[in-house]
Structure formats: C-alpha cells, structure tokens
Amino acid sequence: MIVAVTGFKGGVGKTTTAVHLACFLAERGPTLLVDGDPNRSATGWHRRGGLPVTVVDERVAARYAREHAHVVIDTQARPTEEDLRALAKGVDLLVLPTTPDALALEALLATLEALRGAEARFRVLLTMVPPPPSRDGEEARALLGAEGVPLFAGWVRRAAAFPKAALLGVPVYRVPDPRARLAWGDYARVGEELLREVAG
C-alpha cells in the first residue's frame, strides 16, 4: 500500500499525520516512511528518538520500497499542481490533513480544485480539532460534507502530547502523558478506516 500525506498549507499536521499513519501500518507489516519535505521534519523526528519504521528521503526511496509492505510519503508543503496530480496517480490514497480554521479550509479547497479531474483517490482528515465547548470540528465537517468532500469519519484532537512526541522523536503512544493514548487512538481509528478505504 502506498499512501501520501499532502496539502497546500503548512502547519496542519502533515508530518504528524504521516509519522503516525506509518507507525500504525508498521504494526501490520514493514513500513517505509519517505520524507519528501525539504525541511526533513520526519527525518528529524526519527533521529531524535526512533520510530518503528524505516525513514528515508525521496532520493533513495525506490531502493527501499520493495522491501516494505507499506509506504507512507510525507510530501513537501505546497506542492505544485503538476506535482500533486502526478502524486495522485502513483499512490493508493492521498490523505489531506487540515485544521478546522478558515485559512486552512481555504487552502484545502484550493488543493481539491487542483485535483479536480485527476481521478485521485483521497480523503480529508481534520486535525488539531479543539475540545468542547468549541464546535470547530463539527462545523468544518458540516461545511466539507455539504461540498461533497470525502472525509475520514474520525478526526485527530488537538493534544499537547503531539509536540512532545516530536520533541522526543517517538510515536505519541510512547509519550509519558495520560492523554497520549487518546491521541494515539485517534490515529489508530483513522488508520483502520484507511485500510478499509484502500481495500474497498
């Protein structure tokens, strides 16, 4: 299975999503995380602690891909429209993370416009969703649903455990924080949904 995590806006949890989907898939088979972001955020995450996946940059990915059951690509932020459409043709699913704020949703809609006519399989993932009483997550879901945008049923909560995980260089489930397991549960549910989507 090949999955790419991408979008036209930085700061929406792209690398966090790529890292955690890769860690989820690693529980089911050897997984390669391809760091295609010039910032090398996923590589830095791995170097600081260690992830249960193989992490390489895009220049050597082809050499490693055959040895892995799953490949997750963390793309550069703001890919060109041409790059985005080419990427869509080469993967089983594009995952498009977005936070539930107006600027991020605007960038997401630009991404969707770029994919129009590309016959891309994709799903939008709401990330960094604030807890109640905020209704940002529900409102964003309703807005995107009304536009017919394919969404993951689950979303990922805003949690202090995620920046801690990046700092420690580990998956969020290894963070010594009582809420870290809940945060991991969000990605595990999304991962299960991803498996069903690709299999279907």
Coordinates of C-alpha atoms in Angstrom, one line a residue:
M1 CA 0.0 0.0 0.0
I2 CA 1.3 3.5 -0.9
V3 CA -0.2 6.5 0.9
A4 CA 0.8 10.1 0.5
V5 CA 0.1 12.9 3.0
T6 CA 0.0 16.3 1.3
G7 CA -1.6 19.7 1.1
F8 CA -1.2 23.3 0.1
K9 CA -0.8 24.7 3.6
G10 CA 1.9 24.1 6.2
G11 CA 1.1 23.8 9.9
V12 CA -1.9 21.5 9.6
G13 CA -0.3 18.3 11.0
K14 CA 1.0 16.9 7.7
T15 CA 4.2 15.4 9.1
T16 CA 2.5 14.3 12.4
T17 CA -0.1 12.5 10.3
A18 CA 2.5 10.8 8.0
V19 CA 4.5 9.7 11.1
H20 CA 1.5 8.3 12.9
L21 CA -0.1 6.5 9.9
A22 CA 3.3 5.0 9.2
C23 CA 3.6 3.8 12.9
F24 CA 0.0 2.4 12.6
L25 CA 0.9 0.5 9.4
A26 CA 4.1 -0.8 11.0
E27 CA 2.0 -2.8 13.4
R28 CA 0.8 -4.7 10.3
G29 CA 4.0 -5.1 8.2
P30 CA 7.3 -3.5 7.4
T31 CA 6.7 0.2 6.7
L32 CA 8.8 2.8 4.8
L33 CA 8.3 6.5 5.7
V34 CA 9.5 8.6 2.8
D35 CA 10.5 12.1 3.9
G36 CA 9.8 14.2 0.8
D37 CA 9.7 17.5 2.7
P38 CA 12.8 19.7 2.2
N39 CA 12.5 20.6 5.9
R40 CA 13.2 16.9 6.6
S41 CA 10.8 17.0 9.6
A42 CA 10.1 13.3 9.6
T43 CA 13.8 12.5 9.4
G44 CA 14.5 14.8 12.4
W45 CA 11.6 13.2 14.3
H46 CA 13.2 9.8 13.8
R47 CA 16.7 10.9 14.6
R48 CA 15.7 12.4 17.9
G49 CA 14.4 9.1 19.3
G50 CA 13.4 6.4 16.9
L51 CA 10.3 5.4 15.1
P52 CA 9.3 1.7 14.4
V53 CA 9.6 2.4 10.6
T54 CA 12.4 2.9 8.1
V55 CA 12.8 6.6 7.3
V56 CA 14.5 7.7 4.1
D57 CA 14.3 10.7 1.8
E58 CA 12.7 10.7 -1.6
R59 CA 16.1 10.4 -3.4
V60 CA 16.7 6.8 -2.2
A61 CA 13.1 5.7 -1.6
A62 CA 12.9 3.4 -4.7
R63 CA 15.8 1.4 -3.4
Y64 CA 13.9 0.6 -0.2
A65 CA 10.3 0.4 -1.3
R66 CA 10.3 -3.2 -2.5
E67 CA 11.4 -4.4 1.0
H68 CA 8.3 -2.9 2.6
A69 CA 4.6 -3.8 2.7
H70 CA 3.6 -0.2 3.2
V71 CA 4.9 3.1 2.1
V72 CA 3.9 6.5 3.5
I73 CA 5.1 9.6 1.8
D74 CA 5.4 12.9 3.7
T75 CA 5.4 15.4 0.8
Q76 CA 6.6 18.9 0.7
A77 CA 4.2 21.5 1.8
R78 CA 2.5 23.4 -1.0
P79 CA 3.4 21.1 -3.9
T80 CA 2.8 22.4 -7.4
E81 CA -0.5 21.5 -9.1
E82 CA 1.5 19.3 -11.5
D83 CA 3.3 17.5 -8.7
L84 CA 0.1 17.0 -6.9
R85 CA -1.6 15.4 -9.9
A86 CA 1.4 13.2 -10.6
L87 CA 1.5 12.1 -7.0
A88 CA -2.2 11.2 -7.1
K89 CA -1.6 8.8 -10.0
G90 CA 1.2 6.9 -8.1
V91 CA -0.5 6.2 -4.7
D92 CA -3.4 4.2 -3.4
L93 CA -4.7 7.1 -1.4
L94 CA -3.9 10.7 -0.8
V95 CA -4.5 11.9 2.8
L96 CA -5.2 15.6 3.0
P97 CA -4.9 16.9 6.6
T98 CA -6.5 20.2 7.5
T99 CA -7.2 22.1 10.7
P100 CA -10.8 23.3 11.2
D101 CA -9.9 27.0 10.7
A102 CA -10.9 29.2 7.8
L103 CA -7.4 29.7 6.3
A104 CA -6.6 26.0 6.4
L105 CA -10.0 25.1 4.9
E106 CA -9.5 27.7 2.1
A107 CA -6.1 26.1 1.3
L108 CA -7.8 22.7 1.3
L109 CA -10.4 23.8 -1.2
A110 CA -7.5 25.0 -3.4
T111 CA -5.9 21.5 -3.1
L112 CA -9.2 19.9 -4.1
E113 CA -9.6 22.2 -7.1
A114 CA -6.1 21.2 -8.2
L115 CA -7.1 17.5 -8.0
R116 CA -10.3 18.1 -10.0
G117 CA -10.4 15.7 -13.0
A118 CA -7.3 13.9 -11.8
E119 CA -9.2 10.7 -10.8
A120 CA -7.5 10.9 -7.5
R121 CA -8.5 8.7 -4.5
F122 CA -8.3 11.0 -1.5
R123 CA -9.7 11.6 1.9
V124 CA -9.6 14.7 4.1
L125 CA -8.5 14.4 7.7
L126 CA -9.5 17.0 10.3
T127 CA -6.5 17.6 12.6
M128 CA -5.8 19.6 15.7
V129 CA -9.5 19.7 16.5
P130 CA -10.1 21.7 19.7
P131 CA -12.1 20.1 22.5
P132 CA -15.6 21.1 23.5
P133 CA -17.1 23.6 24.0
S134 CA -15.6 24.5 20.7
R135 CA -17.6 23.3 17.7
D136 CA -14.9 24.0 15.1
G137 CA -14.6 20.3 14.2
E138 CA -18.3 19.8 13.8
E139 CA -18.7 23.0 11.8
A140 CA -15.8 22.1 9.5
R141 CA -17.1 18.6 8.9
A142 CA -20.6 20.0 8.1
L143 CA -19.1 22.6 5.6
L144 CA -16.9 20.0 3.8
G145 CA -19.7 17.4 3.9
A146 CA -22.1 19.9 2.2
E147 CA -19.5 20.3 -0.5
G148 CA -19.4 16.5 -1.0
V149 CA -15.8 16.3 0.1
P150 CA -14.7 12.7 1.1
L151 CA -13.8 12.8 4.8
F152 CA -12.4 10.4 7.3
A153 CA -15.1 9.6 9.8
G154 CA -12.6 10.1 12.6
W155 CA -10.6 13.2 13.4
V156 CA -7.5 14.0 15.4
R157 CA -7.8 16.0 18.5
R158 CA -5.5 18.9 19.5
A159 CA -3.2 17.4 22.1
A160 CA -0.1 18.6 23.9
A161 CA 1.2 15.0 23.5
F162 CA 1.9 15.5 19.8
P163 CA 4.5 18.3 20.1
K164 CA 6.1 16.2 23.0
A165 CA 6.3 13.2 20.7
A166 CA 8.0 15.2 18.0
L167 CA 10.5 16.6 20.6
L168 CA 11.2 13.1 21.9
G169 CA 11.4 11.6 18.5
V170 CA 8.8 8.9 19.3
P171 CA 5.2 8.0 18.3
V172 CA 2.7 9.7 20.5
Y173 CA 1.8 6.4 22.3
R174 CA 5.3 6.4 23.9
V175 CA 4.9 9.9 25.4
P176 CA 4.6 9.9 29.2
D177 CA 1.3 11.8 29.2
P178 CA -2.0 10.5 30.4
R179 CA -3.8 11.8 27.3
A180 CA -1.2 10.4 24.8
R181 CA -3.2 7.1 24.5
L182 CA -6.3 9.0 23.5
A183 CA -4.3 10.9 20.9
W184 CA -2.9 7.7 19.5
G185 CA -6.4 6.2 19.4
D186 CA -7.5 9.0 17.0
Y187 CA -4.8 8.0 14.5
A188 CA -5.5 4.2 15.1
R189 CA -9.1 4.8 14.1
V190 CA -8.1 6.8 11.1
G191 CA -5.6 4.0 10.2
E192 CA -8.3 1.3 10.3
E193 CA -10.5 3.5 8.1
L194 CA -7.6 4.0 5.7
L195 CA -7.1 0.2 5.4
R196 CA -10.8 -0.3 4.6
E197 CA -10.8 2.5 2.1
V198 CA -7.8 1.1 0.2
A199 CA -9.1 -2.5 0.4
G200 CA -12.5 -1.4 -0.9

